[in-house]
């Protein structure tokens, strides 16, 4: 899966920089542009391919909600997370009525930012990979509630939020075929028919459970490469 393309609308340079730095800590996102006003944002949004907008409400030439209304009136297919100091109940209500997927109040902590973006990424990946949507998906990813279920469905839900047993087993099965070999997340993703970012999430879960071991190889430049091996 390609990285989720993020556009930042924020007039405070310091907050804009924080948003960028926080995004750089999360896998699967890339900042494709930014704007400091509504009019600048309109021009750039029309030109860029964007998946997600991080939107402030208080802007020099109006309110971010007005930009959100403009986006909806133009039927632009993009999601929005509000990041603002506006605590007004009517602003929160209006943001969600016009399709915001989350609302963060400044000052916010990285943990809350990470939760918002991770939840969005999980939903984005699932929507990309699924052909049809069932009620369980809507309950988990849209309404963020648990449902009463039994058997395999319960086992899938208990695995972890945003992870499912079928994909988990698919990765385990492929790694069993390559037992004793160090594999990169990219190799595992390709062999399992998954996106690399998806495979990495499951591999991190398996590492937490002690089912795989991670070995790092350092090159001459850049970050080390992680290699994963299924434990005996």
CSV table of N, CA and C in Angstrom, one decimal, residues 6-118:
chain,number,residue,atom,x,y,z
A,6,UNK,N,-1.0,13.3,3.3
A,6,UNK,CA,-1.5,14.2,4.3
A,6,UNK,C,-1.2,15.7,4.0
A,7,UNK,N,-2.2,16.5,4.1
A,7,UNK,CA,-2.1,17.9,3.9
A,7,UNK,C,-2.4,18.7,5.2
A,8,UNK,N,-1.6,19.6,5.6
A,8,UNK,CA,-1.8,20.3,6.8
A,8,UNK,C,-2.3,21.8,6.6
A,9,UNK,N,-3.4,22.1,7.2
A,9,UNK,CA,-3.9,23.5,7.2
A,9,UNK,C,-3.7,24.1,8.6
A,10,UNK,N,-2.7,25.0,8.8
A,10,UNK,CA,-2.4,25.5,10.1
A,10,UNK,C,-1.6,26.8,9.9
A,11,UNK,N,-2.0,27.9,10.6
A,11,UNK,CA,-1.3,29.2,10.4
A,11,UNK,C,-0.2,29.4,11.4
A,12,UNK,N,-0.1,28.6,12.4
A,12,UNK,CA,0.9,28.7,13.4
A,12,UNK,C,2.1,27.9,13.0
A,13,UNK,N,3.3,28.5,12.6
A,13,UNK,CA,4.4,27.7,12.2
A,13,UNK,C,4.9,26.6,13.1
A,14,UNK,N,4.8,27.0,14.4
A,14,UNK,CA,5.3,26.0,15.4
A,14,UNK,C,4.4,24.8,15.5
A,15,UNK,N,3.1,25.0,15.5
A,15,UNK,CA,2.2,23.8,15.5
A,15,UNK,C,2.3,23.0,14.2
A,16,UNK,N,2.5,23.7,13.1
A,16,UNK,CA,2.6,23.1,11.8
A,16,UNK,C,3.8,22.2,11.8
A,17,UNK,N,4.9,22.7,12.4
A,17,UNK,CA,6.1,21.9,12.5
A,17,UNK,C,5.9,20.7,13.4
A,18,UNK,N,5.2,20.9,14.5
A,18,UNK,CA,4.9,19.7,15.4
A,18,UNK,C,4.1,18.7,14.7
A,19,UNK,N,3.1,19.1,13.9
A,19,UNK,CA,2.3,18.1,13.2
A,19,UNK,C,3.2,17.3,12.2
A,20,UNK,N,4.1,18.0,11.6
A,20,UNK,CA,5.0,17.3,10.6
A,20,UNK,C,5.9,16.3,11.4
A,21,UNK,N,6.5,16.8,12.5
A,21,UNK,CA,7.4,15.9,13.2
A,21,UNK,C,6.7,14.7,13.8
A,22,UNK,N,5.5,14.9,14.3
A,22,UNK,CA,4.7,13.8,14.8
A,22,UNK,C,4.4,12.8,13.7
A,23,UNK,N,4.0,13.3,12.5
A,23,UNK,CA,3.7,12.4,11.4
A,23,UNK,C,4.9,11.6,10.9
A,24,UNK,N,6.1,12.2,11.0
A,24,UNK,CA,7.3,11.6,10.6
A,24,UNK,C,7.6,10.4,11.5
A,25,UNK,N,7.1,10.4,12.7
A,25,UNK,CA,7.3,9.3,13.7
A,25,UNK,C,6.4,8.1,13.4
A,26,UNK,N,5.4,8.3,12.5
A,26,UNK,CA,4.4,7.3,12.3
A,26,UNK,C,4.6,6.7,10.9
A,27,UNK,N,4.6,5.4,10.8
A,27,UNK,CA,4.8,4.7,9.5
A,27,UNK,C,3.5,4.8,8.7
A,28,UNK,N,3.6,5.0,7.4
A,28,UNK,CA,2.5,4.9,6.5
A,28,UNK,C,1.9,6.3,6.1
A,29,UNK,N,2.6,7.4,6.5
A,29,UNK,CA,2.1,8.7,6.2
A,29,UNK,C,3.2,9.5,5.5
A,30,UNK,N,2.7,10.4,4.6
A,30,UNK,CA,3.7,11.4,4.0
A,30,UNK,C,3.0,12.7,3.8
A,31,UNK,N,3.6,13.8,4.2
A,31,UNK,CA,3.1,15.1,4.1
A,31,UNK,C,3.3,15.6,2.7
A,32,UNK,N,2.2,15.9,1.9
A,32,UNK,CA,2.4,16.3,0.5
A,32,UNK,C,2.2,17.8,0.4
A,33,UNK,N,1.9,18.6,1.4
A,33,UNK,CA,1.8,20.0,1.3
A,33,UNK,C,1.2,20.6,2.6
A,34,UNK,N,1.1,21.9,2.6
A,34,UNK,CA,0.5,22.6,3.7
A,34,UNK,C,0.0,24.0,3.3
A,35,UNK,N,-0.8,24.6,4.1
A,35,UNK,CA,-1.3,25.9,3.8
A,35,UNK,C,-1.6,26.7,5.1
A,36,UNK,N,-1.5,28.0,5.1
A,36,UNK,CA,-1.7,28.8,6.3
A,36,UNK,C,-3.0,29.6,6.3
A,37,UNK,N,-3.8,29.4,5.2
A,37,UNK,CA,-5.1,30.1,5.1
A,37,UNK,C,-6.0,29.3,4.3
A,38,UNK,N,-7.3,29.6,4.4
A,38,UNK,CA,-8.3,28.9,3.7
A,38,UNK,C,-8.1,29.0,2.2
A,39,UNK,N,-7.9,30.2,1.7
A,39,UNK,CA,-7.7,30.5,0.2
A,39,UNK,C,-6.5,29.7,-0.3
A,40,UNK,N,-5.4,29.7,0.4
A,40,UNK,CA,-4.2,29.0,0.0
A,40,UNK,C,-4.5,27.5,0.0
A,41,UNK,N,-5.3,27.0,1.0
A,41,UNK,CA,-5.6,25.6,1.0
A,41,UNK,C,-6.5,25.2,-0.2
A,42,UNK,N,-7.5,26.0,-0.5
A,42,UNK,CA,-8.4,25.7,-1.6
A,42,UNK,C,-7.6,25.5,-2.9
A,43,UNK,N,-6.6,26.4,-3.2
A,43,UNK,CA,-5.8,26.3,-4.4
A,43,UNK,C,-5.0,25.0,-4.5
A,44,UNK,N,-4.4,24.7,-3.3
A,44,UNK,CA,-3.5,23.5,-3.3
A,44,UNK,C,-4.3,22.2,-3.3
A,45,UNK,N,-5.4,22.2,-2.5
A,45,UNK,CA,-6.3,21.0,-2.5
A,45,UNK,C,-6.8,20.6,-3.9
A,46,UNK,N,-7.1,21.7,-4.7
A,46,UNK,CA,-7.6,21.4,-6.0
A,46,UNK,C,-6.5,20.8,-6.9
A,47,UNK,N,-5.2,21.0,-6.6
A,47,UNK,CA,-4.1,20.5,-7.4
A,47,UNK,C,-3.5,19.2,-6.9
A,48,UNK,N,-3.5,19.0,-5.6
A,48,UNK,CA,-2.9,17.8,-5.0
A,48,UNK,C,-3.8,16.6,-4.9
A,49,UNK,N,-3.2,15.4,-4.9
A,49,UNK,CA,-3.9,14.2,-4.6
A,49,UNK,C,-3.7,14.0,-3.1
A,50,UNK,N,-4.8,14.1,-2.3
A,50,UNK,CA,-4.7,14.1,-0.8
A,50,UNK,C,-5.7,13.1,-0.3
A,51,UNK,N,-5.2,12.3,0.8
A,51,UNK,CA,-6.1,11.4,1.4
A,51,UNK,C,-6.7,12.0,2.7
A,52,UNK,N,-5.9,12.8,3.4
A,52,UNK,CA,-6.2,13.2,4.8
A,52,UNK,C,-5.8,14.7,5.0
A,53,UNK,N,-6.6,15.5,5.6
A,53,UNK,CA,-6.3,16.9,5.9
A,53,UNK,C,-6.3,17.0,7.4
A,54,UNK,N,-5.2,17.6,8.0
A,54,UNK,CA,-5.2,18.0,9.4
A,54,UNK,C,-5.5,19.5,9.4
A,55,UNK,N,-6.7,19.8,10.0
A,55,UNK,CA,-7.3,21.1,9.8
A,55,UNK,C,-7.4,21.9,11.1
A,56,UNK,N,-6.9,23.1,11.1
A,56,UNK,CA,-7.1,24.0,12.3
A,56,UNK,C,-8.5,24.7,12.0
A,57,UNK,N,-9.1,25.3,13.1
A,57,UNK,CA,-10.3,26.0,12.9
A,57,UNK,C,-10.1,27.5,12.8
A,58,UNK,N,-9.2,28.0,13.7
A,58,UNK,CA,-8.9,29.5,13.7
A,58,UNK,C,-7.9,29.8,12.6
A,59,UNK,N,-8.3,30.4,11.5
A,59,UNK,CA,-7.4,30.7,10.4
A,59,UNK,C,-7.5,32.2,10.1
A,60,UNK,N,-6.5,32.8,9.5
A,60,UNK,CA,-6.5,34.3,9.2
A,60,UNK,C,-7.7,34.8,8.4
A,61,UNK,N,-8.2,34.0,7.5
A,61,UNK,CA,-9.3,34.4,6.6
A,61,UNK,C,-10.6,33.7,6.8
A,62,UNK,N,-10.8,33.1,8.0
A,62,UNK,CA,-12.0,32.5,8.3
A,62,UNK,C,-11.8,31.3,9.2
A,63,UNK,N,-12.9,30.4,9.3
A,63,UNK,CA,-12.8,29.2,10.1
A,63,UNK,C,-12.6,28.0,9.3
A,64,UNK,N,-11.9,27.1,9.9
A,64,UNK,CA,-11.6,25.8,9.2
A,64,UNK,C,-12.8,25.0,8.8
A,65,UNK,N,-13.9,25.2,9.6
A,65,UNK,CA,-15.2,24.6,9.3
A,65,UNK,C,-15.7,25.0,7.9
A,66,UNK,N,-15.4,26.3,7.5
A,66,UNK,CA,-15.8,26.8,6.2
A,66,UNK,C,-15.1,26.1,5.1
A,67,UNK,N,-13.8,25.8,5.3
A,67,UNK,CA,-13.1,25.0,4.3
A,67,UNK,C,-13.6,23.6,4.2
A,68,UNK,N,-14.0,23.0,5.4
A,68,UNK,CA,-14.6,21.7,5.3
A,68,UNK,C,-15.9,21.7,4.6
A,69,UNK,N,-16.7,22.7,4.7
A,69,UNK,CA,-18.0,22.8,4.0
A,69,UNK,C,-17.7,23.0,2.5
A,70,UNK,N,-16.7,23.7,2.2
A,70,UNK,CA,-16.3,23.9,0.7
A,70,UNK,C,-15.9,22.6,0.1
A,71,UNK,N,-15.1,21.8,0.9
A,71,UNK,CA,-14.6,20.5,0.4
A,71,UNK,C,-15.8,19.6,0.1
A,72,UNK,N,-16.8,19.6,1.0
A,72,UNK,CA,-18.0,18.8,0.8
A,72,UNK,C,-18.8,19.3,-0.4
A,73,UNK,N,-18.9,20.6,-0.5
A,73,UNK,CA,-19.7,21.1,-1.6
A,73,UNK,C,-19.1,20.8,-3.0
A,74,UNK,N,-17.8,20.6,-3.0
A,74,UNK,CA,-17.1,20.3,-4.2
A,74,UNK,C,-17.0,18.8,-4.4
A,75,UNK,N,-17.5,18.0,-3.4
A,75,UNK,CA,-17.5,16.6,-3.5
A,75,UNK,C,-16.1,16.0,-3.6
A,76,UNK,N,-15.1,16.7,-3.0
A,76,UNK,CA,-13.7,16.2,-3.0
A,76,UNK,C,-13.6,15.1,-2.0
A,77,UNK,N,-13.1,14.0,-2.5
A,77,UNK,CA,-13.0,12.7,-1.7
A,77,UNK,C,-11.7,12.8,-0.8
A,78,UNK,N,-11.9,13.4,0.4
A,78,UNK,CA,-10.7,13.5,1.3
A,78,UNK,C,-11.3,13.5,2.7
A,79,UNK,N,-10.5,12.9,3.6
A,79,UNK,CA,-10.9,12.8,5.0
A,79,UNK,C,-10.3,14.0,5.8
A,80,UNK,N,-10.8,14.3,7.0
A,80,UNK,CA,-10.3,15.4,7.7
A,80,UNK,C,-10.3,15.1,9.2
A,81,UNK,N,-9.2,15.5,9.9
A,81,UNK,CA,-9.1,15.5,11.3
A,81,UNK,C,-8.9,16.9,11.8
A,82,UNK,N,-9.7,17.4,12.7
A,82,UNK,CA,-9.6,18.7,13.2
A,82,UNK,C,-8.5,18.7,14.3
A,83,UNK,N,-7.6,19.7,14.3
A,83,UNK,CA,-6.6,19.9,15.3
A,83,UNK,C,-6.7,21.4,15.7
A,84,UNK,N,-7.3,21.7,16.8
A,84,UNK,CA,-7.6,23.1,17.1
A,84,UNK,C,-7.8,23.4,18.6
A,85,UNK,N,-7.7,24.6,18.9
A,85,UNK,CA,-7.9,25.1,20.3
A,85,UNK,C,-9.4,25.3,20.6
A,86,UNK,N,-10.2,25.2,19.6
A,86,UNK,CA,-11.6,25.5,19.7
A,86,UNK,C,-12.4,24.4,20.5
A,87,UNK,N,-12.8,24.7,21.7
A,87,UNK,CA,-13.5,23.8,22.5
A,87,UNK,C,-15.0,23.9,22.5
A,88,UNK,N,-15.5,24.8,21.6
A,88,UNK,CA,-16.9,25.1,21.5
A,88,UNK,C,-17.7,23.9,21.1
A,89,UNK,N,-18.7,23.6,21.8
A,89,UNK,CA,-19.6,22.4,21.5
A,89,UNK,C,-20.1,22.5,20.1
A,90,UNK,N,-20.6,23.7,19.7
A,90,UNK,CA,-21.1,23.8,18.3
A,90,UNK,C,-20.1,23.5,17.2
A,91,UNK,N,-18.8,23.9,17.5
A,91,UNK,CA,-17.8,23.6,16.5
A,91,UNK,C,-17.5,22.1,16.4
A,92,UNK,N,-17.5,21.4,17.5
A,92,UNK,CA,-17.2,20.0,17.5
A,92,UNK,C,-18.4,19.3,16.8
A,93,UNK,N,-19.6,19.7,17.1
A,93,UNK,CA,-20.8,19.1,16.5
A,93,UNK,C,-20.8,19.3,15.0
A,94,UNK,N,-20.5,20.6,14.6
A,94,UNK,CA,-20.5,20.9,13.1
A,94,UNK,C,-19.4,20.2,12.4
A,95,UNK,N,-18.2,20.0,13.0
A,95,UNK,CA,-17.1,19.3,12.4
A,95,UNK,C,-17.5,17.9,12.0
A,96,UNK,N,-18.2,17.2,13.0
A,96,UNK,CA,-18.5,15.8,12.7
A,96,UNK,C,-19.7,15.7,11.7
A,97,UNK,N,-20.6,16.7,11.8
A,97,UNK,CA,-21.7,16.7,10.8
A,97,UNK,C,-21.2,16.8,9.4
A,98,UNK,N,-20.1,17.5,9.2
A,98,UNK,CA,-19.5,17.7,7.9
A,98,UNK,C,-18.4,16.7,7.6
A,99,UNK,N,-18.4,15.6,8.4
A,99,UNK,CA,-17.5,14.5,8.0
A,99,UNK,C,-16.2,14.3,8.6
A,100,UNK,N,-15.8,15.1,9.6
A,100,UNK,CA,-14.5,15.0,10.3
A,100,UNK,C,-14.5,13.6,10.9
A,101,UNK,N,-13.3,12.9,10.9
A,101,UNK,CA,-13.2,11.6,11.4
A,101,UNK,C,-12.6,11.6,12.8
A,102,UNK,N,-12.1,12.8,13.3
A,102,UNK,CA,-11.6,12.9,14.7
A,102,UNK,C,-11.4,14.4,15.0
A,103,UNK,N,-11.3,14.7,16.3
A,103,UNK,CA,-11.2,16.1,16.7
A,103,UNK,C,-10.2,16.2,17.9
A,104,UNK,N,-9.1,16.8,17.7
A,104,UNK,CA,-8.0,16.9,18.7
A,104,UNK,C,-8.0,18.4,19.2
A,105,UNK,N,-8.0,18.5,20.5
A,105,UNK,CA,-8.0,19.9,21.1
A,105,UNK,C,-6.6,20.2,21.6
A,106,UNK,N,-6.1,21.3,21.1
A,106,UNK,CA,-4.7,21.8,21.5
A,106,UNK,C,-4.8,22.3,23.0
A,107,UNK,N,-3.7,22.1,23.7
A,107,UNK,CA,-2.5,21.4,23.4
A,107,UNK,C,-2.8,19.9,23.5
A,108,UNK,N,-2.2,19.1,22.6
A,108,UNK,CA,-2.5,17.7,22.6
A,108,UNK,C,-1.2,16.9,22.7
A,109,UNK,N,-1.3,15.7,23.2
A,109,UNK,CA,-0.1,14.9,23.4
A,109,UNK,C,0.1,14.0,22.2
A,110,UNK,N,1.4,13.6,22.0
A,110,UNK,CA,1.7,12.7,20.9
A,110,UNK,C,0.9,11.4,20.9
A,111,UNK,N,0.6,10.9,22.2
A,111,UNK,CA,-0.1,9.6,22.3
A,111,UNK,C,-1.5,9.7,21.6
A,112,UNK,N,-2.2,10.9,21.9
A,112,UNK,CA,-3.5,11.1,21.3
A,112,UNK,C,-3.4,11.3,19.8
A,113,UNK,N,-2.4,12.0,19.4
A,113,UNK,CA,-2.2,12.2,17.9
A,113,UNK,C,-2.0,10.9,17.3
A,114,UNK,N,-1.1,10.1,17.9
A,114,UNK,CA,-0.8,8.7,17.3
A,114,UNK,C,-2.0,7.9,17.3
A,115,UNK,N,-2.9,7.9,18.3
A,115,UNK,CA,-4.1,7.1,18.3
A,115,UNK,C,-5.0,7.5,17.2
A,116,UNK,N,-5.2,8.9,17.0
A,116,UNK,CA,-6.1,9.3,15.9
A,116,UNK,C,-5.6,8.9,14.5
A,117,UNK,N,-4.3,9.1,14.3
A,117,UNK,CA,-3.7,8.7,13.0
A,117,UNK,C,-3.7,7.2,12.8
A,118,UNK,N,-3.4,6.4,13.8
A,118,UNK,CA,-3.3,5.0,13.7
A,118,UNK,C,-4.7,4.4,13.4
